[in-house]
Tab-separated table of C-alpha atoms and ligand atoms in Angstrom:
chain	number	residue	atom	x	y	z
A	1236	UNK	CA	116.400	18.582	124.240
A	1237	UNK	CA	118.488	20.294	122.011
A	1238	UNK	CA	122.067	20.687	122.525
A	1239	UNK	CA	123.444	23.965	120.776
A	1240	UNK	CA	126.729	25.898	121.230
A	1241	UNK	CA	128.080	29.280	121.310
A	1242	UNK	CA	130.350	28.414	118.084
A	1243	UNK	CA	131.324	26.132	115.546
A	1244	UNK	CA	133.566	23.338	117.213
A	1245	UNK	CA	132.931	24.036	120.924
A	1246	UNK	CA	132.342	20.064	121.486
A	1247	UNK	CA	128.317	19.829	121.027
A	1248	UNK	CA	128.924	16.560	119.510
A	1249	UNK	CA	131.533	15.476	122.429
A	1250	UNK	CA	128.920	17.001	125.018
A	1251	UNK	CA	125.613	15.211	123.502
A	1252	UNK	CA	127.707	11.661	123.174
A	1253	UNK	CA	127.554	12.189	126.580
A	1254	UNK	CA	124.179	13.438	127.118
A	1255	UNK	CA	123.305	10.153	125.189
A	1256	UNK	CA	124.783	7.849	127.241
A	1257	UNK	CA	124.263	9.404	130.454
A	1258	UNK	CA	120.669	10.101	129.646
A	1259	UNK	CA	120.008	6.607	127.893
A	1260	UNK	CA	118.494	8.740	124.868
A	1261	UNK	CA	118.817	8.798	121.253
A	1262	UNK	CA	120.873	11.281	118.993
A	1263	UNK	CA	119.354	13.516	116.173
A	1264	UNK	CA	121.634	15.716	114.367
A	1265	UNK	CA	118.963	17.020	111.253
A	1266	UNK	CA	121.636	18.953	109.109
A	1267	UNK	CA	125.200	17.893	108.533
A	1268	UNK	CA	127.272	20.623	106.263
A	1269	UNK	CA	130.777	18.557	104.750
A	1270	UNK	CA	131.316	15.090	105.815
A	1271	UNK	CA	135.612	15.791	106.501
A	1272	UNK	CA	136.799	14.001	108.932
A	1273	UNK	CA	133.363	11.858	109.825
A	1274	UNK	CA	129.906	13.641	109.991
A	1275	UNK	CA	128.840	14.200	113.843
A	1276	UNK	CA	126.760	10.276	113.228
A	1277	UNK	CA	129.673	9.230	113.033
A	1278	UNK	CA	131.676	10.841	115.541
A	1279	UNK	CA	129.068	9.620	118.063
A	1280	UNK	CA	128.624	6.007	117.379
A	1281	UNK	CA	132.265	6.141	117.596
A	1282	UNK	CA	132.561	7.706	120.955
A	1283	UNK	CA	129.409	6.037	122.295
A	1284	UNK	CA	129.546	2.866	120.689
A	1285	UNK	CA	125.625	3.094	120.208
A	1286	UNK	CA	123.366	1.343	117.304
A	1287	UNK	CA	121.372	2.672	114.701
A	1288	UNK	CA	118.724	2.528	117.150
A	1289	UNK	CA	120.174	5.359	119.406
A	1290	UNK	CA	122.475	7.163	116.859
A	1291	UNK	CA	119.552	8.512	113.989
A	1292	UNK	CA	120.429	8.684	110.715
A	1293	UNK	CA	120.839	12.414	109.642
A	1294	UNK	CA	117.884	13.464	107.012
A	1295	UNK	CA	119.905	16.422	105.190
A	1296	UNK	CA	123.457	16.121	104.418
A	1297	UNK	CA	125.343	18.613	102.588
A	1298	UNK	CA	128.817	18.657	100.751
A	1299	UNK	CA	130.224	21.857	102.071
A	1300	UNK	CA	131.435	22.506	105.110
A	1301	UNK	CA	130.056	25.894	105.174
A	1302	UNK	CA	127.206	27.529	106.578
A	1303	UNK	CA	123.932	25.739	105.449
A	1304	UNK	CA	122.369	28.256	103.424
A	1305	UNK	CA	125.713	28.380	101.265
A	1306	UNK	CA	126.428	24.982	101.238
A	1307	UNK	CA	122.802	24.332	100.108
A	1308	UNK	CA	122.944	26.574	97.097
A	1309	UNK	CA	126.401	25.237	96.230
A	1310	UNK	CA	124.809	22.027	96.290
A	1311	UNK	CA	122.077	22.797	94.653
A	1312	UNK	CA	119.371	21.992	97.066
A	1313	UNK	CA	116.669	23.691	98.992
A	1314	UNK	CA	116.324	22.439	102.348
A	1315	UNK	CA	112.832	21.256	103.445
A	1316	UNK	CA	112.671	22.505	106.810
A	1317	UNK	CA	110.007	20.225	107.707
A	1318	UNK	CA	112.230	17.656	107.292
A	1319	UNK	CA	115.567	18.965	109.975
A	1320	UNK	CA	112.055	18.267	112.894
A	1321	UNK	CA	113.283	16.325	115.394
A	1322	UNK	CA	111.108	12.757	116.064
A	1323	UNK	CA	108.385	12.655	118.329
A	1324	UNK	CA	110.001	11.613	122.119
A	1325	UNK	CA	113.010	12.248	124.200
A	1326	UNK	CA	116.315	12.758	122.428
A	1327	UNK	CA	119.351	15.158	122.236
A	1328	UNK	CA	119.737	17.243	118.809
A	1329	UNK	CA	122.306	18.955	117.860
A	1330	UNK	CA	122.424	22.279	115.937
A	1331	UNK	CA	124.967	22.746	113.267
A	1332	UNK	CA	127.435	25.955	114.685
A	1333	UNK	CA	125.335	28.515	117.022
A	1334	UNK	CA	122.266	29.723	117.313
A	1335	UNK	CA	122.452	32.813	114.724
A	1336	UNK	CA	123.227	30.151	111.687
A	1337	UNK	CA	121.138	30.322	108.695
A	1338	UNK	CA	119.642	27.440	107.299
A	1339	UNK	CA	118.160	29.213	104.689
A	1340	UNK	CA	118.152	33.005	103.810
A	1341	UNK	CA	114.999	33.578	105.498
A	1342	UNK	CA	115.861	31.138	108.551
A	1343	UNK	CA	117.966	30.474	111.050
A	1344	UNK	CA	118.710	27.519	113.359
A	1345	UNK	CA	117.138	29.499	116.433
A	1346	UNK	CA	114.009	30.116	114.666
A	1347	UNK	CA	113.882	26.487	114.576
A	1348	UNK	CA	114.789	25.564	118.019
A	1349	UNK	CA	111.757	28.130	119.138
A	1350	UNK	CA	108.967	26.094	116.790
A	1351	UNK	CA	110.376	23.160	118.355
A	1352	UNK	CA	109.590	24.226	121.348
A	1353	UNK	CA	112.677	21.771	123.049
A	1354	UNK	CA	114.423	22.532	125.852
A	1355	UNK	CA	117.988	24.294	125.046
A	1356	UNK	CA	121.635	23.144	126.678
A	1357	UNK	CA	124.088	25.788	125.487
A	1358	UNK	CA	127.807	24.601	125.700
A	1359	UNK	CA	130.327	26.836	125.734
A	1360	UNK	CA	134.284	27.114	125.916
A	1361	UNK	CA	135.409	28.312	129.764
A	1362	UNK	CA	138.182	30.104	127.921
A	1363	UNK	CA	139.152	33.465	127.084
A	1364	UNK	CA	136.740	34.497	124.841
A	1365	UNK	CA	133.458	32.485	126.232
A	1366	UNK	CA	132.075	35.521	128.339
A	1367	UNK	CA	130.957	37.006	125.146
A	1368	UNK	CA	129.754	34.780	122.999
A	1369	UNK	CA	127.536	33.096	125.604
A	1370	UNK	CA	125.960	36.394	127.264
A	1371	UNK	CA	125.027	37.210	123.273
A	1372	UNK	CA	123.688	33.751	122.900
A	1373	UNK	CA	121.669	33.502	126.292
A	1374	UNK	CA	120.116	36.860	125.391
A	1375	UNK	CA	119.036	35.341	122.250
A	1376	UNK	CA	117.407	32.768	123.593
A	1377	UNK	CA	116.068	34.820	126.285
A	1378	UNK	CA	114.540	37.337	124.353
A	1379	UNK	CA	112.667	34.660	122.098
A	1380	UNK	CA	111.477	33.296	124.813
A	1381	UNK	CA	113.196	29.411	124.541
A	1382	UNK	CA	113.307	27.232	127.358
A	1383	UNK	CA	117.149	26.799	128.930
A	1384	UNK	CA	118.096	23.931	130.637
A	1385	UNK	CA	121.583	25.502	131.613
A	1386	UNK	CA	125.165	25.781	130.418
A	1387	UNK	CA	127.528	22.846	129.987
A	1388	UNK	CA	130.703	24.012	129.878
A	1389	UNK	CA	134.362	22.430	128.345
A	1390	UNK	CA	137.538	22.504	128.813
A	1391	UNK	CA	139.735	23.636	132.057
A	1392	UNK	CA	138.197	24.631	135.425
A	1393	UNK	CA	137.480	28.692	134.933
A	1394	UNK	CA	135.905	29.276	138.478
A	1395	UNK	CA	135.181	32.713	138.399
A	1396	UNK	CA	133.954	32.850	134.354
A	1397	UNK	CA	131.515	29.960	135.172
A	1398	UNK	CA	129.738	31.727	138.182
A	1399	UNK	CA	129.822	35.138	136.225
A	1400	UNK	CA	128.260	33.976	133.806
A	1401	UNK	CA	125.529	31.483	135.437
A	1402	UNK	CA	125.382	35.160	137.397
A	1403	UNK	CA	124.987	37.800	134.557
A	1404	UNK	CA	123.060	34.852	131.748
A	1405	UNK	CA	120.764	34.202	134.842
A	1406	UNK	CA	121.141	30.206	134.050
A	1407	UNK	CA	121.908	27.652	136.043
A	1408	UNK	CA	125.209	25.841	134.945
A	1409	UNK	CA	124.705	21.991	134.180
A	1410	UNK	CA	128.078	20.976	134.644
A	1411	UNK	CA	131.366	20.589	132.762
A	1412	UNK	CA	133.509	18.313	131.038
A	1413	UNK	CA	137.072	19.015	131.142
A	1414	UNK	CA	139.150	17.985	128.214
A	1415	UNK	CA	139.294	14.321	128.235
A	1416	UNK	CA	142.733	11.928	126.116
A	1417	UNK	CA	140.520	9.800	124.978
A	1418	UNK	CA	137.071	10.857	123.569
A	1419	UNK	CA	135.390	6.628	124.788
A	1420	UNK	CA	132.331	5.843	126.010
A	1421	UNK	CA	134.050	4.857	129.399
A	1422	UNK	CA	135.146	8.234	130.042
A	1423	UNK	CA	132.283	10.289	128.646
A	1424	UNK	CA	130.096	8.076	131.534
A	1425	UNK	CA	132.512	8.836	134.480
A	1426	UNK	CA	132.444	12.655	133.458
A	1427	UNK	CA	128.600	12.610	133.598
A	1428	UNK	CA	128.235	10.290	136.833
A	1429	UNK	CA	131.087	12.863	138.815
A	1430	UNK	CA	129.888	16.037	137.137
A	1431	UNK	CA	126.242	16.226	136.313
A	1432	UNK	CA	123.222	15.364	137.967
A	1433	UNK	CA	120.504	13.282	135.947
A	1434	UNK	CA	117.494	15.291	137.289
A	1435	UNK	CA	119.084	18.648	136.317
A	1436	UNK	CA	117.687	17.486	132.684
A	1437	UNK	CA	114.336	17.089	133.543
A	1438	UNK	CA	111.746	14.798	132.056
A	1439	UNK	CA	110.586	16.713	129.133
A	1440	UNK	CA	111.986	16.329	125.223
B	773	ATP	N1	136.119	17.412	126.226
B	773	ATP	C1	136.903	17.240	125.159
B	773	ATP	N2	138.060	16.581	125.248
B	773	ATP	C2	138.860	16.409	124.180
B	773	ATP	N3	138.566	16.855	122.939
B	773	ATP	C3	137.409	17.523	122.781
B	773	ATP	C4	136.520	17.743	123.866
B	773	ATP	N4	135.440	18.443	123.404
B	773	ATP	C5	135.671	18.635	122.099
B	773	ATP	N5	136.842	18.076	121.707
B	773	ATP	C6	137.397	18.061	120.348
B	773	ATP	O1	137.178	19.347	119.767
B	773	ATP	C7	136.726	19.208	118.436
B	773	ATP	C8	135.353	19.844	118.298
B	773	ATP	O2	134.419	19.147	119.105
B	773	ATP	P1	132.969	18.795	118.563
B	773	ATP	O3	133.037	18.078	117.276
B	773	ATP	O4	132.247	18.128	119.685
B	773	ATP	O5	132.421	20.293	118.323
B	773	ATP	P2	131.024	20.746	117.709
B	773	ATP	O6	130.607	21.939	118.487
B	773	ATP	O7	130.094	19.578	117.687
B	773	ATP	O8	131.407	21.173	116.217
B	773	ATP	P3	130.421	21.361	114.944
B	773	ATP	O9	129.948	22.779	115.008
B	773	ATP	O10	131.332	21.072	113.797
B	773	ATP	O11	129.295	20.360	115.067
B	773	ATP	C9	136.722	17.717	118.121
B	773	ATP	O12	137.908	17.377	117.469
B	773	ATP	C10	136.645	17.060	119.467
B	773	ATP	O13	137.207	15.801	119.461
B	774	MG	MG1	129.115	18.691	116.094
């Protein structure tokens, strides 16, 4: 399943640590743009505490933290896209920023996540703001016809945003994870075990 977000910096990384060790499945993040503080590989194993066999190592890793098309002609490469597919199996990948990001001038991340043909989580912010930017990005995904699991949402309780927008995004919402002190693998299981439900997230890749 892929794991993609309404923005940069929403927690997709903090939200598929979880996914990871609630689901028991392996992390694929295929395009990593500036390594400042610790790419998302990192920030996982150090969350999770998971092995290279669980935590994958990232194909395409670029110097810039800008948006991949940029930071790939500032480096100087062209990114095979063949390369950013996810391995065969179950696992959670994660998207670099949201859905409308361009890998390359002719591509952007949701193109890919439609030839993937993976199942989508969208997480988004429950703050002011969120309504917005994840109507636009459910219609996206709508409209191209891609497969959503549901919305996983963080940061404080927002009663009435989550239902309008499960509501008015016609998507069921997966859960939430509030904001936690400390980002350990002991607290990202608790928040999955009280707040999500395993077979929400089906069987499928
Ligand atoms: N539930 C949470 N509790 C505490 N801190 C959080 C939580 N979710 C996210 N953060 C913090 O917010 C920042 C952004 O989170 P994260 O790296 O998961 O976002 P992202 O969507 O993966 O960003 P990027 O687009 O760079 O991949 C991080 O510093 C992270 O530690
Ligand atoms: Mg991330």
């Amino acid at each position: 399943m892929i794991v993609t977000g309404t923005d940069t910096d929403v927690g997709k990384t903090v939200v598929a640590s979880m996914l990871a060790l609630g689901l028991g499945l392996r992390y694929f993040k295929p395009l990593q743009c500036g390594c400042r503080p610790q790419t998302d590989v990192q920030a996982v194993q150090r969350m999770t505490g998971l092995g290279a066999d669980k935590v994958l190592e990232t194909p395409v890793i670029l110097t810039q933290p800008l948006s991949p098309h940029r930071s790939a002609e500032l480096d100087g490469v062209s990114i095979d896209l063949e390369s950013l597919t996810p391995p065969l199996g179950r696992c959670i990948v994660e998207g670099a920023g949201g859905l409308m990001v361009p890998v390359n001038r002719n591509t952007l991340f949701i193109d890919l996540f439609a030839k993937w043909k993976r199942p989508v989580i969208l997480v988004a912010r429950t703050g002011l703001g969120t309504i917005n930017h994840t109507l636009m990005s459910l219609e996206a995904l709508h409209s191209r016809k891609i497969d959503v699991l549901g919305i996983v949402f963080v940061g404080d309780e927002n009663l009435d945003t989550q239902t309008t927008l499960s509501e008015m995004g016609r998507t069921k919402v997966l859960g939430r994870v509030p904001m936690l002190d400390k980002l350990e693998a002991e607290n990202l299981n608790q928040v999955f075990k009280r707040n999500f439900t395993r077979e929400d997230f089906g069987t499928l890749s």
